[in-house]
Amino acid sequence: MKKSLRDKLQQLIYLIINPIVKGLIKIGFTPNTVTLVGFLLNIGVVIIFVTGVEEGNRGDLSYVGWAGALTLFAGLFDMLDGQVARLGNMGSRFGAFFDSVLDRYSEMVLFLGICYYLVGHHYFLSSLAAFVAMIGSMMVSYTRARAEGLGIECKGGLMQRPERIVVISLSAIACGVTAHFIGGDYKLFVPGIPFHIFETISIFTFPLFIMAVMTNITAIGRMRDAKKALDKQDQVTRVIRGAATTVKVLLVAAVILPAMAFTTGEPNFPVPNEPRQLFYIQRTPNSNTIVYDLNVKDGKLDADEPVNVYWIRYADGGEKKPLNFIQRKFAYGIKVKDLGQGKYELHSVAYTKKDLYLMKPTGQSDYHVYAKIGNSMAVLDRIYIEIDGGTFWHPNVLYIELKGKDMATGKEVKEQIKP
């Protein structure tokens, strides 16, 4: 899968901070220690904001600038703890849990300090925006955590935690620096408008208004994405359960399947039997076969590319060869969508109307590819394509035949599709 711009920037930052990480590992820092330091630094941010109310005045925005600088420094530790765990080989499930919990505490105490400062200096509308931004920030984190608890990935959106920290810290720093040059009480009036349209604190508060909107849009967007993924999972589960347990379906299949007419004049091709074979495709022109097998690396299924596709060229002595670019992109390749919980939706790049599912049934340890063949949910074994002339780009396909085993009865089932 292609990396997003965000992932590329993250890798660049890791490249810069890795020397620091290695230094922390040498002096004995653990990931949990780094996480705790980051949280304590955010407590320091709150102290700066509180001090700005108790000892500063409304026009003294230097406190905002220093709080922004410390927020940015504390945010660095959010990245350091994960790298310390990876490079120091000190990762643990509790460490991940501890990091997640303290991240939430850090963000909430940060917004506590911001709200206290804005209320204390009578920026009531801005303090309301900060509070709404805090709600949105918590919901962005919660929607991801809840979705992952249900077995689906939910990381989308424009206002994730790193972006929020950068927006708050840089706007606060910019506000403090600007106040040093133009003053903290600067106001911009436009003739004909009875109120000022800008003041120095706006450099800090206007991004909070944007964040209040964007965080909640991100949370709602994640809810929509989660709904689509969960509905898809539920649909797959219902189909499988229905095929395995509904007697009515079995009776219909028993009546219809014997009456189906299948072409029997197809060539007698060799049958592949590879160690991790899922299913295979054969076509009229020759015995060369396309095999789809489970892509396992280091004993684990490759989540990015769970299916490996290649030729067995029986017409050329049984040589195995990968698909070329055109075959992979336009003919025999597949598109994969991760549905979560070890389930994947597969579609042929050449024929997208048939849904295939790669998964392990409950109580079983082996992956299979499942498809609805006729009126049954079946384990797909073979696809046969009957071709009568045409060209490479536009072959004259007479029919596509799917063959597999009924999940409920174990009997062989077939279906012919007219493309």
GROMACS .gro file of C-alpha atoms in nm:
model
  419
    1MET     CA    1   0.000   0.000   0.000
    2LYS     CA    2   0.120   0.347  -0.083
    3LYS     CA    3   0.225   0.565   0.206
    4SER     CA    4   0.034   0.887   0.264
    5LEU     CA    5   0.205   1.226   0.290
    6ARG     CA    6   0.143   1.211   0.665
    7ASP     CA    7   0.325   0.876   0.691
    8LYS     CA    8   0.617   1.009   0.487
    9LEU     CA    9   0.649   1.316   0.712
   10GLN     CA   10   0.635   1.091   1.016
   11GLN     CA   11   0.918   0.877   0.879
   12LEU     CA   12   1.123   1.193   0.813
   13ILE     CA   13   1.071   1.307   1.173
   14TYR     CA   14   1.174   0.963   1.299
   15LEU     CA   15   1.492   0.992   1.095
   16ILE     CA   16   1.571   1.320   1.274
   17ILE     CA   17   1.484   1.209   1.628
   18ASN     CA   18   1.637   0.860   1.614
   19PRO     CA   19   1.978   0.983   1.743
   20ILE     CA   20   1.797   1.134   2.044
   21VAL     CA   21   1.609   0.809   2.095
   22LYS     CA   22   1.928   0.606   2.093
   23GLY     CA   23   2.077   0.845   2.350
   24LEU     CA   24   1.776   0.802   2.580
   25ILE     CA   25   1.805   0.424   2.551
   26LYS     CA   26   2.175   0.438   2.645
   27ILE     CA   27   2.109   0.635   2.965
   28GLY     CA   28   1.838   0.388   3.069
   29PHE     CA   29   1.511   0.557   2.969
   30THR     CA   30   1.220   0.319   2.917
   31PRO     CA   31   0.916   0.395   2.697
   32ASN     CA   32   0.697   0.438   3.006
   33THR     CA   33   0.946   0.685   3.155
   34VAL     CA   34   0.939   0.893   2.835
   35THR     CA   35   0.557   0.884   2.837
   36LEU     CA   36   0.550   1.002   3.200
   37VAL     CA   37   0.794   1.286   3.127
   38GLY     CA   38   0.568   1.404   2.843
   39PHE     CA   39   0.269   1.407   3.078
   40LEU     CA   40   0.461   1.604   3.344
   41LEU     CA   41   0.562   1.859   3.081
   42ASN     CA   42   0.195   1.910   2.998
   43ILE     CA   43   0.131   1.970   3.368
   44GLY     CA   44   0.397   2.240   3.335
   45VAL     CA   45   0.197   2.395   3.049
   46VAL     CA   46  -0.107   2.419   3.277
   47ILE     CA   47   0.104   2.585   3.546
   48ILE     CA   48   0.219   2.848   3.293
   49PHE     CA   49  -0.140   2.923   3.187
   50VAL     CA   50  -0.258   2.944   3.550
   51THR     CA   51   0.033   3.172   3.639
   52GLY     CA   52  -0.058   3.391   3.341
   53VAL     CA   53  -0.399   3.449   3.499
   54GLU     CA   54  -0.291   3.488   3.859
   55GLU     CA   55   0.019   3.703   3.805
   56GLY     CA   56  -0.008   3.838   3.449
   57ASN     CA   57  -0.252   4.080   3.295
   58ARG     CA   58  -0.480   4.062   2.991
   59GLY     CA   59  -0.226   4.226   2.761
   60ASP     CA   60   0.071   4.012   2.866
   61LEU     CA   61   0.065   3.727   2.615
   62SER     CA   62   0.418   3.609   2.687
   63TYR     CA   63   0.266   3.333   2.901
   64VAL     CA   64   0.078   3.207   2.596
   65GLY     CA   65   0.400   3.197   2.394
   66TRP     CA   66   0.595   3.007   2.661
   67ALA     CA   67   0.306   2.765   2.711
   68GLY     CA   68   0.306   2.698   2.334
   69ALA     CA   69   0.679   2.630   2.334
   70LEU     CA   70   0.649   2.383   2.621
   71THR     CA   71   0.349   2.218   2.451
   72LEU     CA   72   0.557   2.161   2.139
   73PHE     CA   73   0.843   2.019   2.348
   74ALA     CA   74   0.604   1.789   2.536
   75GLY     CA   75   0.455   1.677   2.204
   76LEU     CA   76   0.799   1.557   2.099
   77PHE     CA   77   0.784   1.299   2.377
   78ASP     CA   78   0.467   1.154   2.220
   79MET     CA   79   0.686   1.039   1.932
   80LEU     CA   80   0.990   0.951   2.140
   81ASP     CA   81   0.818   0.690   2.357
   82GLY     CA   82   0.708   0.482   2.060
   83GLN     CA   83   1.052   0.497   1.901
   84VAL     CA   84   1.222   0.408   2.230
   85ALA     CA   85   0.997   0.100   2.246
   86ARG     CA   86   1.075   0.001   1.886
   87LEU     CA   87   1.449   0.071   1.871
   88GLY     CA   88   1.510  -0.053   2.224
   89ASN     CA   89   1.297  -0.364   2.173
   90MET     CA   90   1.103  -0.271   2.487
   91GLY     CA   91   0.750  -0.271   2.349
   92SER     CA   92   0.472  -0.417   2.565
   93ARG     CA   93   0.094  -0.420   2.564
   94PHE     CA   94   0.084  -0.238   2.896
   95GLY     CA   95   0.322   0.022   2.756
   96ALA     CA   96   0.085   0.087   2.467
   97PHE     CA   97  -0.207   0.110   2.711
   98PHE     CA   98  -0.013   0.340   2.946
   99ASP     CA   99   0.085   0.567   2.657
  100SER     CA  100  -0.275   0.589   2.534
  101VAL     CA  101  -0.412   0.673   2.879
  102LEU     CA  102  -0.152   0.942   2.956
  103ASP     CA  103  -0.201   1.093   2.610
  104ARG     CA  104  -0.566   1.148   2.697
  105TYR     CA  105  -0.475   1.296   3.037
  106SER     CA  106  -0.212   1.520   2.876
  107GLU     CA  107  -0.457   1.659   2.623
  108MET     CA  108  -0.731   1.720   2.876
  109VAL     CA  109  -0.506   1.902   3.120
  110LEU     CA  110  -0.372   2.108   2.827
  111PHE     CA  111  -0.724   2.221   2.737
  112LEU     CA  112  -0.792   2.280   3.107
  113GLY     CA  113  -0.504   2.529   3.114
  114ILE     CA  114  -0.621   2.697   2.791
  115CYS     CA  115  -0.981   2.730   2.912
  116TYR     CA  116  -0.867   2.861   3.252
  117TYR     CA  117  -0.650   3.126   3.086
  118LEU     CA  118  -0.921   3.242   2.844
  119VAL     CA  119  -1.192   3.253   3.111
  120GLY     CA  120  -0.958   3.425   3.356
  121HIS     CA  121  -0.893   3.705   3.107
  122HIS     CA  122  -1.259   3.725   2.995
  123TYR     CA  123  -1.227   3.570   2.650
  124PHE     CA  124  -1.551   3.382   2.706
  125LEU     CA  125  -1.639   3.302   2.342
  126SER     CA  126  -1.287   3.172   2.280
  127SER     CA  127  -1.300   2.962   2.595
  128LEU     CA  128  -1.622   2.804   2.464
  129ALA     CA  129  -1.444   2.721   2.136
  130ALA     CA  130  -1.158   2.564   2.332
  131PHE     CA  131  -1.406   2.352   2.530
  132VAL     CA  132  -1.580   2.232   2.210
  133ALA     CA  133  -1.236   2.156   2.061
  134MET     CA  134  -1.159   1.947   2.371
  135ILE     CA  135  -1.484   1.752   2.323
  136GLY     CA  136  -1.398   1.692   1.959
  137SER     CA  137  -1.044   1.586   2.046
  138MET     CA  138  -1.167   1.329   2.294
  139MET     CA  139  -1.421   1.195   2.046
  140VAL     CA  140  -1.156   1.162   1.774
  141SER     CA  141  -0.953   0.944   2.010
  142TYR     CA  142  -1.255   0.754   2.142
  143THR     CA  143  -1.399   0.667   1.800
  144ARG     CA  144  -1.066   0.517   1.698
  145ALA     CA  145  -1.025   0.321   2.023
  146ARG     CA  146  -1.383   0.191   2.013
  147ALA     CA  147  -1.360   0.093   1.647
  148GLU     CA  148  -1.032  -0.091   1.702
  149GLY     CA  149  -1.197  -0.267   1.997
  150LEU     CA  150  -1.455  -0.396   1.747
  151GLY     CA  151  -1.178  -0.516   1.517
  152ILE     CA  152  -1.168  -0.244   1.249
  153GLU     CA  153  -0.910   0.020   1.165
  154CYS     CA  154  -1.029   0.381   1.202
  155LYS     CA  155  -0.748   0.634   1.156
  156GLY     CA  156  -0.884   0.883   0.904
  157GLY     CA  157  -0.939   1.258   0.943
  158LEU     CA  158  -0.754   1.587   0.926
  159MET     CA  159  -0.728   1.669   1.297
  160GLN     CA  160  -0.558   1.376   1.470
  161ARG     CA  161  -0.352   1.421   1.787
  162PRO     CA  162  -0.021   1.525   1.623
  163GLU     CA  163  -0.202   1.787   1.412
  164ARG     CA  164  -0.383   1.920   1.720
  165ILE     CA  165  -0.060   1.956   1.917
  166VAL     CA  166   0.113   2.134   1.627
  167VAL     CA  167  -0.180   2.376   1.577
  168ILE     CA  168  -0.204   2.465   1.946
  169SER     CA  169   0.169   2.501   2.006
  170LEU     CA  170   0.257   2.697   1.691
  171SER     CA  171  -0.041   2.933   1.722
  172ALA     CA  172   0.048   2.998   2.088
  173ILE     CA  173   0.414   3.064   2.002
  174ALA     CA  174   0.313   3.293   1.715
  175CYS     CA  175   0.077   3.481   1.947
  176GLY     CA  176   0.347   3.536   2.211
  177VAL     CA  177   0.606   3.650   1.954
  178THR     CA  178   0.363   3.884   1.778
  179ALA     CA  179   0.257   4.038   2.110
  180HIS     CA  180   0.622   4.120   2.180
  181PHE     CA  181   0.633   4.342   1.870
  182ILE     CA  182   0.282   4.491   1.839
  183GLY     CA  183   0.162   4.459   2.198
  184GLY     CA  184  -0.086   4.224   2.359
  185ASP     CA  185  -0.373   4.478   2.349
  186TYR     CA  186  -0.350   4.558   1.978
  187LYS     CA  187  -0.692   4.578   1.807
  188LEU     CA  188  -0.776   4.629   1.441
  189PHE     CA  189  -1.086   4.834   1.356
  190VAL     CA  190  -1.246   4.881   1.014
  191PRO     CA  191  -1.443   5.202   0.947
  192GLY     CA  192  -1.816   5.137   0.960
  193ILE     CA  193  -1.786   4.832   1.184
  194PRO     CA  194  -1.855   4.909   1.551
  195PHE     CA  195  -1.627   4.637   1.687
  196HIS     CA  196  -1.269   4.530   1.622
  197ILE     CA  197  -1.218   4.249   1.370
  198PHE     CA  198  -0.881   4.137   1.505
  199GLU     CA  199  -0.676   4.150   1.822
  200THR     CA  200  -0.345   3.995   1.916
  201ILE     CA  201  -0.494   3.701   2.108
  202SER     CA  202  -0.683   3.608   1.786
  203ILE     CA  203  -0.361   3.451   1.656
  204PHE     CA  204  -0.406   3.190   1.930
  205THR     CA  205  -0.786   3.172   1.954
  206PHE     CA  206  -0.884   3.166   1.585
  207PRO     CA  207  -0.712   2.825   1.531
  208LEU     CA  208  -0.908   2.700   1.834
  209PHE     CA  209  -1.233   2.784   1.650
  210ILE     CA  210  -1.108   2.593   1.347
  211MET     CA  211  -1.007   2.301   1.568
  212ALA     CA  212  -1.348   2.299   1.737
  213VAL     CA  213  -1.506   2.241   1.395
  214MET     CA  214  -1.247   2.008   1.242
  215THR     CA  215  -1.210   1.772   1.538
  216ASN     CA  216  -1.582   1.706   1.546
  217ILE     CA  217  -1.595   1.664   1.168
  218THR     CA  218  -1.310   1.412   1.202
  219ALA     CA  219  -1.495   1.222   1.478
  220ILE     CA  220  -1.819   1.212   1.275
  221GLY     CA  221  -1.623   1.102   0.966
  222ARG     CA  222  -1.471   0.816   1.163
  223MET     CA  223  -1.817   0.713   1.280
  224ARG     CA  224  -1.933   0.695   0.918
  225ASP     CA  225  -1.626   0.494   0.814
  226ALA     CA  226  -1.676   0.259   1.108
  227LYS     CA  227  -2.043   0.212   1.017
  228LYS     CA  228  -1.954   0.110   0.660
  229ALA     CA  229  -1.690  -0.138   0.778
  230LEU     CA  230  -1.910  -0.285   1.053
  231ASP     CA  231  -2.210  -0.314   0.819
  232LYS     CA  232  -1.988  -0.500   0.574
  233GLN     CA  233  -1.869  -0.737   0.847
  234ASP     CA  234  -2.226  -0.798   0.961
  235GLN     CA  235  -2.333  -0.868   0.604
  236VAL     CA  236  -2.058  -1.128   0.561
  237THR     CA  237  -2.146  -1.289   0.894
  238ARG     CA  238  -2.515  -1.305   0.808
  239VAL     CA  239  -2.445  -1.465   0.472
  240ILE     CA  240  -2.216  -1.729   0.625
  241ARG     CA  241  -2.454  -1.808   0.911
  242GLY     CA  242  -2.748  -1.821   0.676
  243ALA     CA  243  -2.569  -2.061   0.443
  244ALA     CA  244  -2.462  -2.285   0.730
  245THR     CA  245  -2.784  -2.298   0.927
  246THR     CA  246  -3.085  -2.223   0.707
  247VAL     CA  247  -3.260  -2.541   0.599
  248LYS     CA  248  -3.466  -2.352   0.344
  249VAL     CA  249  -3.156  -2.255   0.150
  250LEU     CA  250  -3.035  -2.615   0.150
  251LEU     CA  251  -3.370  -2.738   0.017
  252VAL     CA  252  -3.373  -2.481  -0.262
  253ALA     CA  253  -3.016  -2.572  -0.352
  254ALA     CA  254  -3.106  -2.942  -0.354
  255VAL     CA  255  -3.386  -2.878  -0.605
  256ILE     CA  256  -3.207  -2.628  -0.828
  257LEU     CA  257  -2.849  -2.756  -0.844
  258PRO     CA  258  -2.923  -3.097  -1.001
  259ALA     CA  259  -3.128  -2.921  -1.270
  260MET     CA  260  -2.842  -2.686  -1.364
  261ALA     CA  261  -2.677  -2.762  -1.696
  262PHE     CA  262  -2.300  -2.733  -1.694
  263THR     CA  263  -2.075  -2.751  -1.995
  264THR     CA  264  -1.893  -3.082  -1.992
  265GLY     CA  265  -1.677  -3.038  -2.300
  266GLU     CA  266  -1.400  -2.842  -2.131
  267PRO     CA  267  -1.038  -2.962  -2.169
  268ASN     CA  268  -0.888  -3.202  -1.917
  269PHE     CA  269  -0.635  -2.970  -1.749
  270PRO     CA  270  -0.389  -3.067  -1.471
  271VAL     CA  271  -0.498  -2.976  -1.119
  272PRO     CA  272  -0.251  -2.766  -0.914
  273ASN     CA  273  -0.190  -2.860  -0.552
  274GLU     CA  274   0.025  -2.591  -0.388
  275PRO     CA  275   0.091  -2.582  -0.009
  276ARG     CA  276  -0.107  -2.260   0.063
  277GLN     CA  277  -0.335  -2.271  -0.240
  278LEU     CA  278  -0.670  -2.092  -0.208
  279PHE     CA  279  -0.814  -2.134  -0.559
  280TYR     CA  280  -0.702  -2.129  -0.921
  281ILE     CA  281  -0.815  -2.010  -1.265
  282GLN     CA  282  -0.793  -2.203  -1.591
  283ARG     CA  283  -0.899  -2.093  -1.941
  284THR     CA  284  -0.973  -2.250  -2.276
  285PRO     CA  285  -0.661  -2.144  -2.474
  286ASN     CA  286  -0.411  -2.370  -2.291
  287SER     CA  287  -0.336  -2.548  -1.965
  288ASN     CA  288  -0.138  -2.261  -1.810
  289THR     CA  289  -0.297  -2.193  -1.470
  290ILE     CA  290  -0.321  -1.887  -1.246
  291VAL     CA  291  -0.286  -1.985  -0.879
  292TYR     CA  292  -0.399  -1.773  -0.583
  293ASP     CA  293  -0.239  -1.872  -0.255
  294LEU     CA  294  -0.205  -1.737   0.096
  295ASN     CA  295   0.078  -1.483   0.127
  296VAL     CA  296   0.251  -1.569   0.456
  297LYS     CA  297   0.568  -1.393   0.571
  298ASP     CA  298   0.760  -1.494   0.884
  299GLY     CA  299   0.473  -1.720   0.983
  300LYS     CA  300   0.211  -1.443   0.964
  301LEU     CA  301  -0.039  -1.341   0.698
  302ASP     CA  302   0.070  -1.028   0.512
  303ALA     CA  303  -0.214  -0.787   0.593
  304ASP     CA  304  -0.126  -0.553   0.304
  305GLU     CA  305  -0.111  -0.828   0.038
  306PRO     CA  306  -0.278  -1.139   0.184
  307VAL     CA  307  -0.303  -1.317  -0.153
  308ASN     CA  308  -0.013  -1.409  -0.379
  309VAL     CA  309  -0.090  -1.461  -0.751
  310TYR     CA  310   0.132  -1.642  -1.003
  311TRP     CA  311   0.136  -1.867  -1.309
  312ILE     CA  312   0.202  -2.237  -1.329
  313ARG     CA  313   0.286  -2.276  -1.699
  314TYR     CA  314   0.198  -2.641  -1.757
  315ALA     CA  315   0.231  -2.581  -2.131
  316ASP     CA  316   0.596  -2.479  -2.069
  317GLY     CA  317   0.703  -2.761  -1.840
  318GLY     CA  318   0.529  -2.648  -1.520
  319GLU     CA  319   0.741  -2.336  -1.468
  320LYS     CA  320   0.618  -2.090  -1.204
  321LYS     CA  321   0.621  -1.722  -1.303
  322PRO     CA  322   0.471  -1.404  -1.154
  323LEU     CA  323   0.206  -1.207  -1.339
  324ASN     CA  324   0.336  -0.924  -1.552
  325PHE     CA  325   0.214  -0.568  -1.495
  326ILE     CA  326  -0.070  -0.580  -1.749
  327GLN     CA  327  -0.194  -0.919  -1.628
  328ARG     CA  328  -0.186  -0.800  -1.266
  329LYS     CA  329  -0.361  -0.467  -1.328
  330PHE     CA  330  -0.616  -0.559  -1.596
  331ALA     CA  331  -0.668  -0.935  -1.611
  332TYR     CA  332  -0.592  -1.170  -1.321
  333GLY     CA  333  -0.493  -0.943  -1.033
  334ILE     CA  334  -0.720  -0.880  -0.734
  335LYS     CA  335  -0.819  -0.583  -0.525
  336VAL     CA  336  -0.814  -0.636  -0.148
  337LYS     CA  337  -1.010  -0.453   0.121
  338ASP     CA  338  -0.939  -0.523   0.488
  339LEU     CA  339  -1.270  -0.569   0.673
  340GLY     CA  340  -1.102  -0.620   1.012
  341GLN     CA  341  -1.093  -0.921   1.243
  342GLY     CA  342  -0.892  -1.120   0.990
  343LYS     CA  343  -1.152  -1.082   0.712
  344TYR     CA  344  -1.078  -0.947   0.363
  345GLU     CA  345  -1.300  -0.864   0.068
  346LEU     CA  346  -1.153  -0.964  -0.269
  347HIS     CA  347  -1.252  -0.854  -0.619
  348SER     CA  348  -1.107  -0.950  -0.955
  349VAL     CA  349  -0.970  -0.648  -1.142
  350ALA     CA  350  -1.139  -0.780  -1.459
  351TYR     CA  351  -1.476  -0.879  -1.307
  352THR     CA  352  -1.587  -0.680  -1.002
  353LYS     CA  353  -1.946  -0.806  -0.978
  354LYS     CA  354  -1.858  -1.115  -0.773
  355ASP     CA  355  -1.776  -1.069  -0.405
  356LEU     CA  356  -1.510  -1.299  -0.263
  357TYR     CA  357  -1.412  -1.316   0.103
  358LEU     CA  358  -1.086  -1.437   0.255
  359MET     CA  359  -1.136  -1.546   0.617
  360LYS     CA  360  -1.110  -1.820   0.877
  361PRO     CA  361  -1.447  -1.965   0.987
  362THR     CA  362  -1.519  -1.972   1.358
  363GLY     CA  363  -1.338  -2.261   1.522
  364GLN     CA  364  -1.108  -2.328   1.227
  365SER     CA  365  -0.741  -2.242   1.180
  366ASP     CA  366  -0.714  -2.232   0.800
  367TYR     CA  367  -0.796  -1.945   0.568
  368HIS     CA  368  -1.024  -2.006   0.268
  369VAL     CA  369  -1.181  -1.791   0.001
  370TYR     CA  370  -1.562  -1.791   0.014
  371ALA     CA  371  -1.811  -1.695  -0.255
  372LYS     CA  372  -2.181  -1.733  -0.315
  373ILE     CA  373  -2.202  -2.010  -0.576
  374GLY     CA  374  -2.557  -2.068  -0.694
  375ASN     CA  375  -2.765  -2.053  -0.376
  376SER     CA  376  -2.491  -2.165  -0.139
  377MET     CA  377  -2.207  -1.998   0.045
  378ALA     CA  378  -1.912  -2.211  -0.062
  379VAL     CA  379  -1.538  -2.250  -0.030
  380LEU     CA  380  -1.411  -2.145  -0.374
  381ASP     CA  381  -1.184  -2.402  -0.537
  382ARG     CA  382  -1.168  -2.329  -0.909
  383ILE     CA  383  -1.271  -2.074  -1.171
  384TYR     CA  384  -1.292  -2.184  -1.533
  385ILE     CA  385  -1.327  -1.936  -1.823
  386GLU     CA  386  -1.458  -2.056  -2.159
  387ILE     CA  387  -1.320  -1.828  -2.433
  388ASP     CA  388  -1.409  -1.841  -2.801
  389GLY     CA  389  -1.182  -1.607  -2.995
  390GLY     CA  390  -1.168  -1.230  -2.952
  391THR     CA  391  -0.853  -1.034  -2.865
  392PHE     CA  392  -0.630  -1.002  -2.559
  393TRP     CA  393  -0.809  -0.686  -2.447
  394HIS     CA  394  -1.156  -0.803  -2.553
  395PRO     CA  395  -1.173  -1.183  -2.539
  396ASN     CA  396  -1.504  -1.343  -2.633
  397VAL     CA  397  -1.592  -1.500  -2.297
  398LEU     CA  398  -1.881  -1.746  -2.333
  399TYR     CA  399  -1.915  -1.810  -1.962
  400ILE     CA  400  -1.730  -1.817  -1.629
  401GLU     CA  401  -1.777  -2.124  -1.412
  402LEU     CA  402  -1.719  -2.122  -1.036
  403LYS     CA  403  -1.670  -2.446  -0.849
  404GLY     CA  404  -1.643  -2.504  -0.476
  405LYS     CA  405  -1.775  -2.692  -0.173
  406ASP     CA  406  -2.096  -2.598   0.007
  407MET     CA  407  -2.007  -2.484   0.359
  408ALA     CA  408  -2.305  -2.659   0.514
  409THR     CA  409  -2.306  -2.993   0.330
  410GLY     CA  410  -1.953  -3.027   0.192
  411LYS     CA  411  -2.097  -3.115  -0.149
  412GLU     CA  412  -1.953  -2.978  -0.471
  413VAL     CA  413  -2.146  -2.684  -0.618
  414LYS     CA  414  -2.108  -2.502  -0.951
  415GLU     CA  415  -2.240  -2.189  -1.110
  416GLN     CA  416  -2.204  -2.049  -1.461
  417ILE     CA  417  -2.197  -1.671  -1.510
  418LYS     CA  418  -2.258  -1.497  -1.840
  419PRO     CA  419  -2.034  -1.186  -1.824
   0.00000   0.00000   0.00000
